Amino acid sequence: KVLEMTGNIDEAEREWKAGFHRWNNYMMDWKNQFNDYTSKKESCAGL
């Protein structure tokens, strides 16, 4: 019974880590796109 519960925890931890990795990549992509947007916005403001 304890081994069964531990196996479920390991699987849940793997799923959590995979989800966190996806979220982290999404946030990094969002930040890069936002930085690109703000730099283009600033360059257009000077026109």
Coordinates of N, CA and C in Angstrom, one line a residue:
K1 N 0.8 -1.2 0.0 CA 0.0 0.0 0.0 C 0.9 1.3 0.0
V2 N 1.9 1.3 0.8 CA 2.8 2.5 0.8 C 3.5 2.6 -0.5
L3 N 3.9 1.5 -1.1 CA 4.6 1.6 -2.4 C 3.6 2.1 -3.5
E4 N 2.4 1.7 -3.4 CA 1.4 2.2 -4.3 C 1.2 3.7 -4.2
M5 N 1.1 4.2 -3.0 CA 1.0 5.6 -2.8 C 2.2 6.4 -3.3
T6 N 3.4 5.8 -3.0 CA 4.6 6.5 -3.4 C 4.7 6.6 -4.9
G7 N 4.3 5.5 -5.6 CA 4.3 5.5 -7.1 C 3.4 6.6 -7.6
N8 N 2.2 6.8 -7.0 CA 1.3 7.9 -7.4 C 1.9 9.3 -7.2
I9 N 2.7 9.4 -6.1 CA 3.3 10.7 -5.8 C 4.4 11.0 -6.8
D10 N 5.2 9.9 -7.2 CA 6.2 10.1 -8.2 C 5.6 10.6 -9.5
E11 N 4.5 9.9 -9.9 CA 3.8 10.3 -11.2 C 3.2 11.7 -11.1
A12 N 2.6 12.0 -10.0 CA 2.1 13.4 -9.8 C 3.2 14.4 -9.8
E13 N 4.3 14.1 -9.2 CA 5.5 15.0 -9.3 C 6.0 15.2 -10.7
R14 N 6.1 14.1 -11.5 CA 6.5 14.2 -12.9 C 5.5 15.1 -13.6
E15 N 4.2 14.9 -13.4 CA 3.2 15.7 -14.1 C 3.3 17.2 -13.7
W16 N 3.5 17.4 -12.4 CA 3.7 18.8 -12.0 C 4.9 19.5 -12.6
K17 N 6.0 18.8 -12.6 CA 7.2 19.3 -13.2 C 7.1 19.6 -14.7
A18 N 6.4 18.7 -15.4 CA 6.2 18.9 -16.8 C 5.3 20.1 -17.0
G19 N 4.2 20.3 -16.2 CA 3.4 21.4 -16.3 C 4.1 22.7 -16.0
F20 N 4.9 22.7 -14.9 CA 5.7 23.9 -14.6 C 6.6 24.3 -15.7
H21 N 7.3 23.3 -16.3 CA 8.2 23.5 -17.4 C 7.5 24.2 -18.6
R22 N 6.3 23.7 -18.9 CA 5.5 24.3 -20.0 C 5.1 25.7 -19.6
W23 N 4.7 26.0 -18.4 CA 4.3 27.3 -17.9 C 5.5 28.2 -18.0
N24 N 6.7 27.7 -17.5 CA 7.9 28.6 -17.5 C 8.3 29.0 -18.9
N25 N 8.2 28.0 -19.9 CA 8.5 28.3 -21.3 C 7.5 29.3 -21.8
Y26 N 6.3 29.2 -21.5 CA 5.2 30.1 -22.0 C 5.5 31.5 -21.4
M27 N 5.9 31.6 -20.2 CA 6.1 32.9 -19.6 C 7.4 33.6 -20.2
M28 N 8.4 32.8 -20.5 CA 9.6 33.3 -21.1 C 9.3 33.8 -22.5
D29 N 8.5 33.0 -23.3 CA 8.1 33.5 -24.6 C 7.3 34.7 -24.6
W30 N 6.3 34.8 -23.6 CA 5.5 36.0 -23.4 C 6.4 37.2 -23.1
K31 N 7.4 37.0 -22.2 CA 8.2 38.2 -21.9 C 9.0 38.6 -23.1
N32 N 9.6 37.7 -23.9 CA 10.3 38.1 -25.1 C 9.4 38.8 -26.1
Q33 N 8.2 38.3 -26.3 CA 7.3 39.0 -27.2 C 6.9 40.4 -26.7
F34 N 6.7 40.5 -25.4 CA 6.4 41.8 -24.8 C 7.6 42.8 -24.9
N35 N 8.8 42.3 -24.7 CA 9.9 43.1 -24.9 C 10.1 43.6 -26.3
D36 N 9.8 42.7 -27.3 CA 9.9 43.1 -28.7 C 8.8 44.2 -29.0
Y37 N 7.6 44.0 -28.4 CA 6.6 44.9 -28.6 C 6.9 46.3 -28.1
T38 N 7.4 46.3 -26.9 CA 7.8 47.6 -26.3 C 8.9 48.3 -27.0
S39 N 9.9 47.5 -27.5 CA 11.0 48.2 -28.2 C 10.5 48.7 -29.5
K40 N 9.6 48.0 -30.2 CA 9.1 48.5 -31.5 C 8.2 49.7 -31.2
K41 N 7.4 49.7 -30.1 CA 6.6 50.8 -29.8 C 7.4 52.1 -29.5
E42 N 8.5 51.9 -28.8 CA 9.4 53.0 -28.5 C 10.0 53.6 -29.8
S43 N 10.4 52.7 -30.7 CA 11.1 53.2 -31.9 C 10.0 53.9 -32.8
C44 N 8.8 53.5 -32.8 CA 7.7 54.1 -33.6 C 7.4 55.5 -32.9
A45 N 7.5 55.6 -31.6 CA 7.1 56.9 -31.0 C 8.1 58.0 -31.4
G46 N 9.3 57.6 -31.8 CA 10.2 58.7 -32.2 C 10.0 59.2 -33.6
L47 N 9.1 58.6 -34.3 CA 8.8 59.0 -35.7 C 8.0 60.3 -35.8

